Tab-separated table of C-alpha atoms in Angstrom:
chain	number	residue	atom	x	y	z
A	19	UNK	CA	-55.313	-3.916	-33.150
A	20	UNK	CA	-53.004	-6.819	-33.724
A	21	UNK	CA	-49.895	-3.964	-34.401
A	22	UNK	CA	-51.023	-2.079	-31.578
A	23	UNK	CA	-50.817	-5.242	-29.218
A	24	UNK	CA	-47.497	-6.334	-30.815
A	25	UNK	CA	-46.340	-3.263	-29.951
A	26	UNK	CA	-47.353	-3.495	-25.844
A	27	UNK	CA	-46.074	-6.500	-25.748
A	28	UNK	CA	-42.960	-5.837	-27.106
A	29	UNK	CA	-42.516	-2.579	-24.800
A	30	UNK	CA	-43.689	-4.984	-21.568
A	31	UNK	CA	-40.832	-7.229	-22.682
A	32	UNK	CA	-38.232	-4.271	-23.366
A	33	UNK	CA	-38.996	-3.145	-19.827
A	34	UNK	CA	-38.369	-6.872	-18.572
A	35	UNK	CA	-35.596	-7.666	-20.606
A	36	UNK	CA	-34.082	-3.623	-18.912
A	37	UNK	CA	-35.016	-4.645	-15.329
A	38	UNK	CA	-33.369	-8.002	-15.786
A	39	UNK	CA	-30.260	-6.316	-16.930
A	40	UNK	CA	-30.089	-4.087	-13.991
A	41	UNK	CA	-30.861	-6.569	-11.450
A	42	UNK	CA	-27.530	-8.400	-12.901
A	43	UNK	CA	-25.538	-5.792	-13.043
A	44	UNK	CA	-26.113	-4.770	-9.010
A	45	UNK	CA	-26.245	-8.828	-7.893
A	46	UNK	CA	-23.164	-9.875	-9.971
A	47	UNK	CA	-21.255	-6.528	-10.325
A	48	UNK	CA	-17.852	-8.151	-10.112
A	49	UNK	CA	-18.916	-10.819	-12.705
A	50	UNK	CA	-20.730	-7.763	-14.954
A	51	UNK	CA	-17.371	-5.889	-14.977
A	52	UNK	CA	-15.511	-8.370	-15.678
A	53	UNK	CA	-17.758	-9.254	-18.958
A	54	UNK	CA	-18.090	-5.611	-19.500
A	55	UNK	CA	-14.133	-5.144	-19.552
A	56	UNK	CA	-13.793	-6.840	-22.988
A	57	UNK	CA	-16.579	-4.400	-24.446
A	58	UNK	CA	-15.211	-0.980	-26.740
A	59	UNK	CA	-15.456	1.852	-23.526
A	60	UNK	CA	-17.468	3.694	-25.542
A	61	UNK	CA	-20.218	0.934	-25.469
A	62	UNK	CA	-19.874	0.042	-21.615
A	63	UNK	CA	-20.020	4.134	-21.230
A	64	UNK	CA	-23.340	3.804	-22.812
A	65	UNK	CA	-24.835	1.228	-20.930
A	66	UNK	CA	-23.756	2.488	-17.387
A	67	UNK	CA	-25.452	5.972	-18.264
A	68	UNK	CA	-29.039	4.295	-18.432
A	69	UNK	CA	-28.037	2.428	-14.985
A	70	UNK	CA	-29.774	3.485	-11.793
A	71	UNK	CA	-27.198	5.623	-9.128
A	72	UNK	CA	-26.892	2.333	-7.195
A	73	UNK	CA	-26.044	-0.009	-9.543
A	74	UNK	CA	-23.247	2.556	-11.557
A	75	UNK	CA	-21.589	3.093	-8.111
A	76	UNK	CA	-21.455	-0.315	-7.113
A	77	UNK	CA	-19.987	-2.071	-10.253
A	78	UNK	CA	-17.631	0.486	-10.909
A	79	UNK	CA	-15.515	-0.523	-7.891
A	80	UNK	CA	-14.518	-3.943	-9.884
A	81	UNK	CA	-13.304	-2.176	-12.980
A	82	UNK	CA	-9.259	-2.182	-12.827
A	83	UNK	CA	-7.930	1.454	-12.592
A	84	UNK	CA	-6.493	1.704	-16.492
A	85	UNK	CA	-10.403	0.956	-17.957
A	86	UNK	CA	-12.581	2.911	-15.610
A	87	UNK	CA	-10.026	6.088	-16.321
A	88	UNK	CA	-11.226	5.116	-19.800
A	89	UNK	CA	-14.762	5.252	-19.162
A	90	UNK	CA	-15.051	8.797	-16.781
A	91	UNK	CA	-15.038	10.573	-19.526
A	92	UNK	CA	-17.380	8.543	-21.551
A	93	UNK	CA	-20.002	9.111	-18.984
A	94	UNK	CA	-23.109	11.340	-19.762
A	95	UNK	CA	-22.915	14.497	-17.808
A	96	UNK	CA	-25.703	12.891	-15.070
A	97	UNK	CA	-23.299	10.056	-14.515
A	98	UNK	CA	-20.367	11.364	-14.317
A	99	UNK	CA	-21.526	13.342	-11.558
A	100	UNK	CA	-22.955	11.363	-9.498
A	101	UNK	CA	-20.194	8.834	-9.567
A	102	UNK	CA	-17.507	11.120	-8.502
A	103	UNK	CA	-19.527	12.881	-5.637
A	104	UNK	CA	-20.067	9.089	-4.645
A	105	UNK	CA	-15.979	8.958	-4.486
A	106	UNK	CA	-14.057	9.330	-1.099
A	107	UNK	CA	-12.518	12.510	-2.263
A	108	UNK	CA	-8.744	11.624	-2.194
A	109	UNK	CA	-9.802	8.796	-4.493
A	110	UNK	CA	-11.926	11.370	-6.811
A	111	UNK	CA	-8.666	13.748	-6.611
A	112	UNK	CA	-6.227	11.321	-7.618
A	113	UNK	CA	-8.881	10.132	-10.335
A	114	UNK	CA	-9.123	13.491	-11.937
A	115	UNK	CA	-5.626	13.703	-11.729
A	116	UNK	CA	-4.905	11.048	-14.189
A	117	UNK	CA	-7.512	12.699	-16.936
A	118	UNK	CA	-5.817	14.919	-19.810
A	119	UNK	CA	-6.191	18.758	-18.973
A	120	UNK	CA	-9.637	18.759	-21.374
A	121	UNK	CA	-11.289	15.375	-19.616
A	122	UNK	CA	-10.571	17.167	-16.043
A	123	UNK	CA	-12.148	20.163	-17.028
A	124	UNK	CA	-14.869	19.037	-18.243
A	125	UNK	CA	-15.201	16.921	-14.745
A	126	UNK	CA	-14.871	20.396	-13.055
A	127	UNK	CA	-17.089	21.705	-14.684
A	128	UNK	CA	-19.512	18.884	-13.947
A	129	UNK	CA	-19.252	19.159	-9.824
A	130	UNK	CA	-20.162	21.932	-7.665
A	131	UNK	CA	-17.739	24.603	-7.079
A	132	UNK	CA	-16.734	24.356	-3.415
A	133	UNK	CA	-15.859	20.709	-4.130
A	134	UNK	CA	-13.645	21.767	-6.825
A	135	UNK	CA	-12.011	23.467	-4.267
A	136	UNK	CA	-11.454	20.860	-2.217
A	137	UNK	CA	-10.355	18.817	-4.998
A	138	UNK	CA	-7.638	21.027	-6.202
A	139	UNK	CA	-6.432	21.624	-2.032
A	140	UNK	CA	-6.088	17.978	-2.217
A	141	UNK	CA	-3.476	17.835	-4.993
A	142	UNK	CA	-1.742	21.060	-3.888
A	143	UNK	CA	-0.130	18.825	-0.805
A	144	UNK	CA	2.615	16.826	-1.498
A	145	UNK	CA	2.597	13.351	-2.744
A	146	UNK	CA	2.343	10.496	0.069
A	147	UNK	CA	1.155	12.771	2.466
A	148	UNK	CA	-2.050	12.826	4.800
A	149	UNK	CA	-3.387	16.069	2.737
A	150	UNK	CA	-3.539	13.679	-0.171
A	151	UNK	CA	-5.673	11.237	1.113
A	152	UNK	CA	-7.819	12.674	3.763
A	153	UNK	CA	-11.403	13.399	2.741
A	154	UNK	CA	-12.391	16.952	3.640
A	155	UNK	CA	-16.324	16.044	3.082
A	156	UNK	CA	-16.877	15.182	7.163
A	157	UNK	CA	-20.060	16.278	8.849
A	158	UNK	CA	-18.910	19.729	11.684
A	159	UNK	CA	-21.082	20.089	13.679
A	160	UNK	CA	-21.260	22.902	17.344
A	161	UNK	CA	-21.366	21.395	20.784
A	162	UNK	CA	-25.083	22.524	21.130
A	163	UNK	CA	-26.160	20.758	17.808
A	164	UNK	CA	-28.430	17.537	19.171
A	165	UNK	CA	-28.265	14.054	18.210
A	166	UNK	CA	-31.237	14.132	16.112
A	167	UNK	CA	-29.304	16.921	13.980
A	168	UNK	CA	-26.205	15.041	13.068
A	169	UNK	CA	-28.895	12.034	12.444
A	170	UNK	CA	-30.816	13.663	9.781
A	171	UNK	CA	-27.630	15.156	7.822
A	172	UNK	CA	-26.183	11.076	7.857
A	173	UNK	CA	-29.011	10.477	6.548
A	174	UNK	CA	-28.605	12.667	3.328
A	175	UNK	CA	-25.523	10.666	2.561
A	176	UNK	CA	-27.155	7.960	0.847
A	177	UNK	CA	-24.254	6.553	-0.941
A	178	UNK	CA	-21.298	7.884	1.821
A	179	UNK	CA	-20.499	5.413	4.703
A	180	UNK	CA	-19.611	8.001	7.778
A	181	UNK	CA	-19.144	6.891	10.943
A	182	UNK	CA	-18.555	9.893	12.940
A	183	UNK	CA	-19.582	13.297	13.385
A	184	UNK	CA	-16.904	15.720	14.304
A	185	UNK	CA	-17.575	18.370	16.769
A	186	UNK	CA	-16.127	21.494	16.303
A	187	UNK	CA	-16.428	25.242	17.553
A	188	UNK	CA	-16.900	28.856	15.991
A	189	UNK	CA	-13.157	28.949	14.269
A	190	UNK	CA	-13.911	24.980	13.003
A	191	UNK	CA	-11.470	23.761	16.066
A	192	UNK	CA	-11.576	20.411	16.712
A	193	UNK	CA	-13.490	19.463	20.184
A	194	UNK	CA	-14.704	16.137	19.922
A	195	UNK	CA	-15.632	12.788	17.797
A	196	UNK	CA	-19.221	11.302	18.328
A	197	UNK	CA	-19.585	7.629	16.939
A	198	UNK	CA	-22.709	6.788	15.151
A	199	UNK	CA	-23.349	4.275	17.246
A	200	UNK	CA	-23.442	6.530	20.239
A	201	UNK	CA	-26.047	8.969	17.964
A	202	UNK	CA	-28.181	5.927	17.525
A	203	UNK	CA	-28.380	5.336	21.192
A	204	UNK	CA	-29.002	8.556	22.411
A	205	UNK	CA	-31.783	10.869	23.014
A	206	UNK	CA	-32.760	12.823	20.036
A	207	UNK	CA	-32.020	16.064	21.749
A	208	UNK	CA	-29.207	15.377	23.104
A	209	UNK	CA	-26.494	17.752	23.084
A	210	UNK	CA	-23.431	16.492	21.219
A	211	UNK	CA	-21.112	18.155	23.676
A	212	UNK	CA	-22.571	15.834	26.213
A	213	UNK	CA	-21.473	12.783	23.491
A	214	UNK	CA	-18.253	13.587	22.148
A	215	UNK	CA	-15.306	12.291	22.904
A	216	UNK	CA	-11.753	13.958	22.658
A	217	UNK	CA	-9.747	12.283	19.527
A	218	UNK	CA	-7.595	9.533	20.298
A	219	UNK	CA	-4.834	10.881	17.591
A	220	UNK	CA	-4.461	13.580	15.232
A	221	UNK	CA	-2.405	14.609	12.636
A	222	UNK	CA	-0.969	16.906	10.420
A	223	UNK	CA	-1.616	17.317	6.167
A	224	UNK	CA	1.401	17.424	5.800
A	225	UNK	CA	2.710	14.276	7.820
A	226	UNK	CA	3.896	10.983	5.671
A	227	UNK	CA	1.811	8.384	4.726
A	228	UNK	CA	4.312	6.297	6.845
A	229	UNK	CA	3.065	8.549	9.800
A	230	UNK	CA	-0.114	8.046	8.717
A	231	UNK	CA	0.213	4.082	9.160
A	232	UNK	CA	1.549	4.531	12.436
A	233	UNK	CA	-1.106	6.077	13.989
A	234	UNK	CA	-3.438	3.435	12.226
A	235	UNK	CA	-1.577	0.624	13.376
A	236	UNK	CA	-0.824	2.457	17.247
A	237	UNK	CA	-4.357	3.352	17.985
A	238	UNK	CA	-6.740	0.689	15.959
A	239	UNK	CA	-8.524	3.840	14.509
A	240	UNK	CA	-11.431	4.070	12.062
A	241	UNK	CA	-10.750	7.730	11.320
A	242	UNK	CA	-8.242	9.730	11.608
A	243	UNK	CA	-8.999	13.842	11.927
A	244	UNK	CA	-6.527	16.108	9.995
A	245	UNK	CA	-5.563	19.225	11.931
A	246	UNK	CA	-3.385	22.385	10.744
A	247	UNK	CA	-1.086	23.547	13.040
A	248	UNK	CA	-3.781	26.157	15.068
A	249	UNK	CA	-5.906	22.581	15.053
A	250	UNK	CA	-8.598	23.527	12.764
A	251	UNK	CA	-10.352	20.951	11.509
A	252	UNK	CA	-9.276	20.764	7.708
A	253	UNK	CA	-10.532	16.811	7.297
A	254	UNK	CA	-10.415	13.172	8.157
A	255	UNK	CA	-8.941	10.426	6.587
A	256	UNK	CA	-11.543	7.727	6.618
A	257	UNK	CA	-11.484	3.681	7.153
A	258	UNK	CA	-10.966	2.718	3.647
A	259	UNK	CA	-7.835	4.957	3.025
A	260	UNK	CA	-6.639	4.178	6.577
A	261	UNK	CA	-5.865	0.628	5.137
A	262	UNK	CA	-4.987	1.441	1.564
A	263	UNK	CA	-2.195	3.338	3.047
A	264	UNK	CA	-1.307	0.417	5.037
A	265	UNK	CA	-1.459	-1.530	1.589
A	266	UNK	CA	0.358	0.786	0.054
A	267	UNK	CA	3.308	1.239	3.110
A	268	UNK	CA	3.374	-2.713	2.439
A	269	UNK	CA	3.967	-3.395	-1.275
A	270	UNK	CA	6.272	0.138	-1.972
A	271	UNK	CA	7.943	-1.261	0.483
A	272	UNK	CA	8.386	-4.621	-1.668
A	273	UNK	CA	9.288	-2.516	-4.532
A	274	UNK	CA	12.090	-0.563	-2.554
A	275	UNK	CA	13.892	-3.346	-1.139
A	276	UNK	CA	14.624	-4.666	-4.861
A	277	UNK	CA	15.377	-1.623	-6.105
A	278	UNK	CA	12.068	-0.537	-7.602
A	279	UNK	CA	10.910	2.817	-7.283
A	280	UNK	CA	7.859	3.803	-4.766
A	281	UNK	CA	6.322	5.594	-7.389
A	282	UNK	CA	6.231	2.861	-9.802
A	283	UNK	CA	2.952	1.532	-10.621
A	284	UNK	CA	2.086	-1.932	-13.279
A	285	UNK	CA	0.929	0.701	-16.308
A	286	UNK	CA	3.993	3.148	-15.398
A	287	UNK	CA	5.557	4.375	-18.329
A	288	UNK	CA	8.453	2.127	-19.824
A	289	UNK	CA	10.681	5.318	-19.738
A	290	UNK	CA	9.816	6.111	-16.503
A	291	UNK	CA	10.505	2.874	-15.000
A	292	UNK	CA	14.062	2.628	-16.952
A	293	UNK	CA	14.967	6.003	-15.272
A	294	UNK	CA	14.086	4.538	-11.950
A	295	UNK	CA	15.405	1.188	-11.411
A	296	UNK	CA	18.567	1.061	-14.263
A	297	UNK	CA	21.009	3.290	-11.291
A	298	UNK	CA	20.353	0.427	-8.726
A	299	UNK	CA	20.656	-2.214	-11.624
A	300	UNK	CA	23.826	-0.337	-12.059
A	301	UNK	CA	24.984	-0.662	-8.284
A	302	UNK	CA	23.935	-3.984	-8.396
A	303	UNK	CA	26.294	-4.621	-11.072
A	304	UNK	CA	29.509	-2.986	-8.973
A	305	UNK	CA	28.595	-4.907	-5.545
A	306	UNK	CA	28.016	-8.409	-8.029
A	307	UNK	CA	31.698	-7.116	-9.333
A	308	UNK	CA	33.410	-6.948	-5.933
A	309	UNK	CA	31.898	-10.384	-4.652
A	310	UNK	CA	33.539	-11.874	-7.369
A	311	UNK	CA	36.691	-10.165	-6.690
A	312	UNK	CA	36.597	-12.152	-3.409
A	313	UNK	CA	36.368	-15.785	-5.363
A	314	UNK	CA	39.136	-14.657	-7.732
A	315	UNK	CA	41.447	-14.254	-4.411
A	316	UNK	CA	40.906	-18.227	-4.129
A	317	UNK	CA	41.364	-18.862	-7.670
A	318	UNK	CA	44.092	-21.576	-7.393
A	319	UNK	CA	42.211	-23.385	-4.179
A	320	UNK	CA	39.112	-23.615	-6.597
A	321	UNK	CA	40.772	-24.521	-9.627
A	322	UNK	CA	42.592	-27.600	-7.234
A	323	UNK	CA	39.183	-28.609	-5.557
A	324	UNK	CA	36.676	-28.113	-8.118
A	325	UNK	CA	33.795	-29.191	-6.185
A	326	UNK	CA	34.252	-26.396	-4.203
A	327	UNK	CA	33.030	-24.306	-7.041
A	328	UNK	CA	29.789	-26.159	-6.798
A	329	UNK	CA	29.178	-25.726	-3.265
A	330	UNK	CA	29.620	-22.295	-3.280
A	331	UNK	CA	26.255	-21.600	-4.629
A	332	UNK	CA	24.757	-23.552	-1.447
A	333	UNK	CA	26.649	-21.736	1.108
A	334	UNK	CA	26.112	-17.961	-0.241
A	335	UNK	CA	22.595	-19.231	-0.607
A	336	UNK	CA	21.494	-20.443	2.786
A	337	UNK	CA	23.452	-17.055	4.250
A	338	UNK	CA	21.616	-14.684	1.641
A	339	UNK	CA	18.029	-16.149	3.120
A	340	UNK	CA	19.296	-15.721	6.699
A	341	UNK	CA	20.377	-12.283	5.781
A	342	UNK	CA	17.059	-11.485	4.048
A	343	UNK	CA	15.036	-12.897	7.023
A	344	UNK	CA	17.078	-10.955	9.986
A	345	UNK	CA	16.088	-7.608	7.440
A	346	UNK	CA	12.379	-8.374	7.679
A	347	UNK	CA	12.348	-8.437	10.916
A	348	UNK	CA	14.298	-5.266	11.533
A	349	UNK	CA	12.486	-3.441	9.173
A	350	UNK	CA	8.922	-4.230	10.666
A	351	UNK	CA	10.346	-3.197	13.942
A	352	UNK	CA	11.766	-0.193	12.512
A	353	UNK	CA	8.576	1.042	10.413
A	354	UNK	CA	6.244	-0.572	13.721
A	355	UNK	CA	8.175	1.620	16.063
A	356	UNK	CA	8.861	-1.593	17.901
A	357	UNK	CA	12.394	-0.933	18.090
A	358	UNK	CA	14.686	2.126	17.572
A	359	UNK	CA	18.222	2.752	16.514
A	360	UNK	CA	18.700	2.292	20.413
A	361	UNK	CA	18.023	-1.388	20.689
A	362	UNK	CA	20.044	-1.934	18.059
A	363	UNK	CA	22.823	-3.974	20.654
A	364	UNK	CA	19.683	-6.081	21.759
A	365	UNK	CA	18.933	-7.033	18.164
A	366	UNK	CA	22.494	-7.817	17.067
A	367	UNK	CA	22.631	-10.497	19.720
A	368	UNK	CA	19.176	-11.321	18.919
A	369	UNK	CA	20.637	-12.090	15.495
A	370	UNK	CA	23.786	-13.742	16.654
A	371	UNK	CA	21.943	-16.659	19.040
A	372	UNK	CA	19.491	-17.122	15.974
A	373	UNK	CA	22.326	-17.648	13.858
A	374	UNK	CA	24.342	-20.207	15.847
A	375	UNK	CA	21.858	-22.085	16.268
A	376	UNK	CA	20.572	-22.173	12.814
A	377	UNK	CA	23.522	-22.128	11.509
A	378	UNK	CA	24.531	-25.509	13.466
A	379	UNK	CA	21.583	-27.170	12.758
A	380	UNK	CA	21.766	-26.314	9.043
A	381	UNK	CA	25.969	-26.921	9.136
A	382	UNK	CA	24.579	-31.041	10.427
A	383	UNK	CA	21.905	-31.307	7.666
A	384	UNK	CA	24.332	-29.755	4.995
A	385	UNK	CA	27.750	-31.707	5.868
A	386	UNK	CA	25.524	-35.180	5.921
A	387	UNK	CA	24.416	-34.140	2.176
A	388	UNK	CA	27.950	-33.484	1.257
A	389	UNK	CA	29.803	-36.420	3.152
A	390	UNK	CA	27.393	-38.603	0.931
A	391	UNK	CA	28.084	-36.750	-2.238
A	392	UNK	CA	31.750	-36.238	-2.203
A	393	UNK	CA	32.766	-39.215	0.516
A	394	UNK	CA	35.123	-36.308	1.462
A	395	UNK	CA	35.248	-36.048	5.216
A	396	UNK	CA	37.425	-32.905	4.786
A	397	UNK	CA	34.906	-31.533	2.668
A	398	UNK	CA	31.830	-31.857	4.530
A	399	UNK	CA	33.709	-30.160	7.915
A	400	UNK	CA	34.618	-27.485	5.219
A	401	UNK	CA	31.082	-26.419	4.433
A	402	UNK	CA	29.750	-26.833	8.014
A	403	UNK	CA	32.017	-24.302	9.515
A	404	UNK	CA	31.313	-22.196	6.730
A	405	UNK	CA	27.819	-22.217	7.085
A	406	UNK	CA	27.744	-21.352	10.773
A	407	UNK	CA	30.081	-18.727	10.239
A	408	UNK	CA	28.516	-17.177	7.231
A	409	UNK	CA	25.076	-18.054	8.569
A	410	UNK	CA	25.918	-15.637	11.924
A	411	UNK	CA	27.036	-12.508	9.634
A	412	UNK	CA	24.463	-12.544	7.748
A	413	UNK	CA	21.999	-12.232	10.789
A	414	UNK	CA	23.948	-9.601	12.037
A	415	UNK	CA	23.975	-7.725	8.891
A	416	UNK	CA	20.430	-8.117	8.172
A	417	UNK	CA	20.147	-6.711	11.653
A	418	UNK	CA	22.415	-4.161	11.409
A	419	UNK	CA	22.494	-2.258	8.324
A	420	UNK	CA	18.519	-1.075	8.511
A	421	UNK	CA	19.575	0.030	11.831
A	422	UNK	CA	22.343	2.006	10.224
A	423	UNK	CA	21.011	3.348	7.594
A	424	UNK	CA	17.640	4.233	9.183
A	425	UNK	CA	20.550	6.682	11.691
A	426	UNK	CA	21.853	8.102	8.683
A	427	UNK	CA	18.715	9.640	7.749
A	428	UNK	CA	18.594	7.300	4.695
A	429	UNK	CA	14.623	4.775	3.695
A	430	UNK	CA	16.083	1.156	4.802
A	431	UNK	CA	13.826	-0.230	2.729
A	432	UNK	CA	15.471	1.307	-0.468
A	433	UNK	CA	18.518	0.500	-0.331
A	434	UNK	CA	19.744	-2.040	2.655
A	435	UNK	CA	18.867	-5.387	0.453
A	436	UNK	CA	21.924	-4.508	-2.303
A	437	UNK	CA	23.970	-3.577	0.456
A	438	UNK	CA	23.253	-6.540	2.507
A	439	UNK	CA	23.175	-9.520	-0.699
A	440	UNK	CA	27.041	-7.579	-1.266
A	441	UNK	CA	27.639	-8.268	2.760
A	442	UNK	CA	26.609	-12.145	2.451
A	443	UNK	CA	27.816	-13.105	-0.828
A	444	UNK	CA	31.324	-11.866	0.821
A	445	UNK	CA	30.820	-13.585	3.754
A	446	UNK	CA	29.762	-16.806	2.276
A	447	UNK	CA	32.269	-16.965	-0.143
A	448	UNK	CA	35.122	-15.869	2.339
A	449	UNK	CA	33.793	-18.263	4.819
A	450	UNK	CA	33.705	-21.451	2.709
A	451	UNK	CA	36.674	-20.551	0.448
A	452	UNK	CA	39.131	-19.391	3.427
A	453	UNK	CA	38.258	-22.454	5.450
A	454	UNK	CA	38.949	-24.473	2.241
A	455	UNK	CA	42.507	-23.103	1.884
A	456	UNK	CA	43.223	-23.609	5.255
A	457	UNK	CA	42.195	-27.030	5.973
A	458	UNK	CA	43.251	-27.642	2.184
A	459	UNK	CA	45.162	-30.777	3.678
A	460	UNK	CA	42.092	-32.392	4.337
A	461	UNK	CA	40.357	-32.302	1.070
């Protein structure tokens, strides 16, 4: 008797000790992962298999990319399933897509077939494209379906946020979006026809992610339908992607004006990331080469007036953030569709006012610092009228050039910051140096 009741209590306290566990891991999933990050993957595998649908789903959002690619496989067949059919399916597609060929079967083999499908249409569109990320698991539904239908299919997507219905006819046309909260509201038999409205935007799969952004940005959408070109309904790309694109637009775009590839990611290959940024470290070099060229003309001015030398630094400085600012700004407007290669005379002078201004005030600020430093009255008027001057070409350059480049058909982004640090390392050492030599009589 005394084994037997050793033994119940041990089981009641098993149970506890399980239902504790669980209760952590969905309360503190972000704190769980983060513990359960520095376990073998094999052993977190094992303990997310015996977790309940909810609590697998909702801690696996805090694991970093690298590790939960670890774990998918890991997963017991149950698992495994559930958690991708729980993806947004441009998430699940990209997922899968980082598995080896034998880990991605063996997913495949684990989902139904017609998703499958629509897994491998995903990844047959081109990278960075709206076929990539929409999701083509909306609810269709005909004009004469009621409110009270499209109500009880939301309600078999436990684990799915949707928040509308698409409305579609006989060929899967697109006719109209109905909003849940418009289902909520309504009578149950209700017609959707007598619901939906037309879509505020559409696009194509194979449109850019940059298009994609647009639209998001244009229209303040929470879903955007994906239409072929006869406008049958193919999918929608939902909330959540909507603003990882917008993420994504933000930080490639980061990477490109430095030189780094789109494409890179932190866990790229090292290969692979050699390949992509050495031929702009490369042009770098050249453009680094030729302003230098420019202080070698004034070699004998420096090498008379040596503080000039240390000045120079300051001046290219102050024109190179000017430069980089005026770029910002013309790039947002660009990628916005604020402005187009049209307004591109409103933006130079734009530019130019900014940078007289600036470039006065900062000239003041600059020529006090240096009057102090050198008690060189000569020198301080050198380096003001250089800074105004190389201050105003930079903001025109850093207006310009994404102008220019986005009307050659070429990614501003990618390639107008070396171009434009070449423009105002010339102009600040041109400025400053040239005024040197010729006011050399009053240094």
């Amino acid at each position: 008797m005394v084994d037997a009741s050793q033994s119940a209590n041990m089981t009641v306290d098993n149970i506890a000790i399980t239902r504790l566990s669980q209760q952590f891991l969905f309360d503190y999933s972000k704190e769980a992962a983060s513990v359960l990050e520095s376990y073998e993957p094999e052993e977190t595998a094992q303990l997310l298999g015996e977790q309940p649908v909810p609590t697998l789903l909702r801690i696996w959002n805090f694991f970093p990319p690298h590790y939960a690619d670890q774990l998918l496989p890991l997963l017991n067949d149950n698992a495994q399933k559930q958690l991708l059919l729980s993806m947004d399916s441009p998430d699940c597609a990209q997922t899968l897509n980082r598995l080896s060929p034998e880990d991605k079967k063996r997913c495949f083999d684990n989902l139904p077939e017609d998703y499958v499908n629509d897994l491998k249409n995903l990844l047959a569109y081109p990278e960075r494209t709206a076929g990539q990320m929409m999701d083509p698991r909306v609810i269709r539904l005909h004009p004469e379906s009621t409110a009270d239908d499209a109500l009880k299919l939301l309600r078999q997507q436990k684990h799915k946020p949707i928040r509308k219905v698409f409305v579609v006819d006989n060929n899967q046309q697109l006719l109209g979006i109905v909003d849940i909260t418009a289902l909520a509201l309504s009578e149950g038999s209700e017609p959707l026809q007598q619901l939906a409205l037309p879509p505020r935007a559409l696009i194509s799969p194979f449109d850019s992610l940059d298009d994609v952004a647009e639209q998001l940005t244009q229209f303040k959408l929470e879903t955007l339908p994906v239409v072929d070109i006869n406008g049958k309904l193919l999918g929608a790309i939902q909330h959540p992607s909507l603003l990882r694109t917008l993420q994504d637009n933000s930080l490639t775009d980061i990477q490109a004006m430095v030189g780094v590839s789109r494409e890179e990611r932190a866990l790229s290959k090292a290969l692979f990331a050699i390949k992509k940024r050495l031929p702009w470290m490369e042009i770098n070099l050249v453009t680094a080469f030729v302003a230098a060229s420019v202080v070698a003309i004034f070699e004998d001015t420096i090498a008379k007036f040596t503080a000039l030398a240390v000045l120079l630094p300051v001046v290219a400085g102050q024109s190179g953030n000017a430069g980089a600012q005026a770029q910002a700004v013309t790039i947002r407007g660009l990628a916005l569709k604020e402005i187009t290669v049209r307004n591109w005379l409103r933006v130079l002078f734009k530019e130019i006012n900014i940078g007289i201004v600036n470039g006065i005030v900062i000239a003041l600020t600059t020529a006090i610092g240096v009057y102090f430093w050198s008690s060189s009255m000569g020198l301080a008027l050198v380096i003001a009228i250089a800074m105004v001057i190389s201050m105003v070409m930079a903001g025109m350059s850093g207006a310009v050039v994404p102008i220019i480049l986005t009307k050659l058909g070429q990614d501003p982004a990618q390639s107008s910051s070396i171009i434009l640090t070449t423009i105002t390392d010339i102009a600040g050492f041109m400025s400053f140096l040239g005024i040197a030599t010729l006011l050399s009589a009053l240094l």
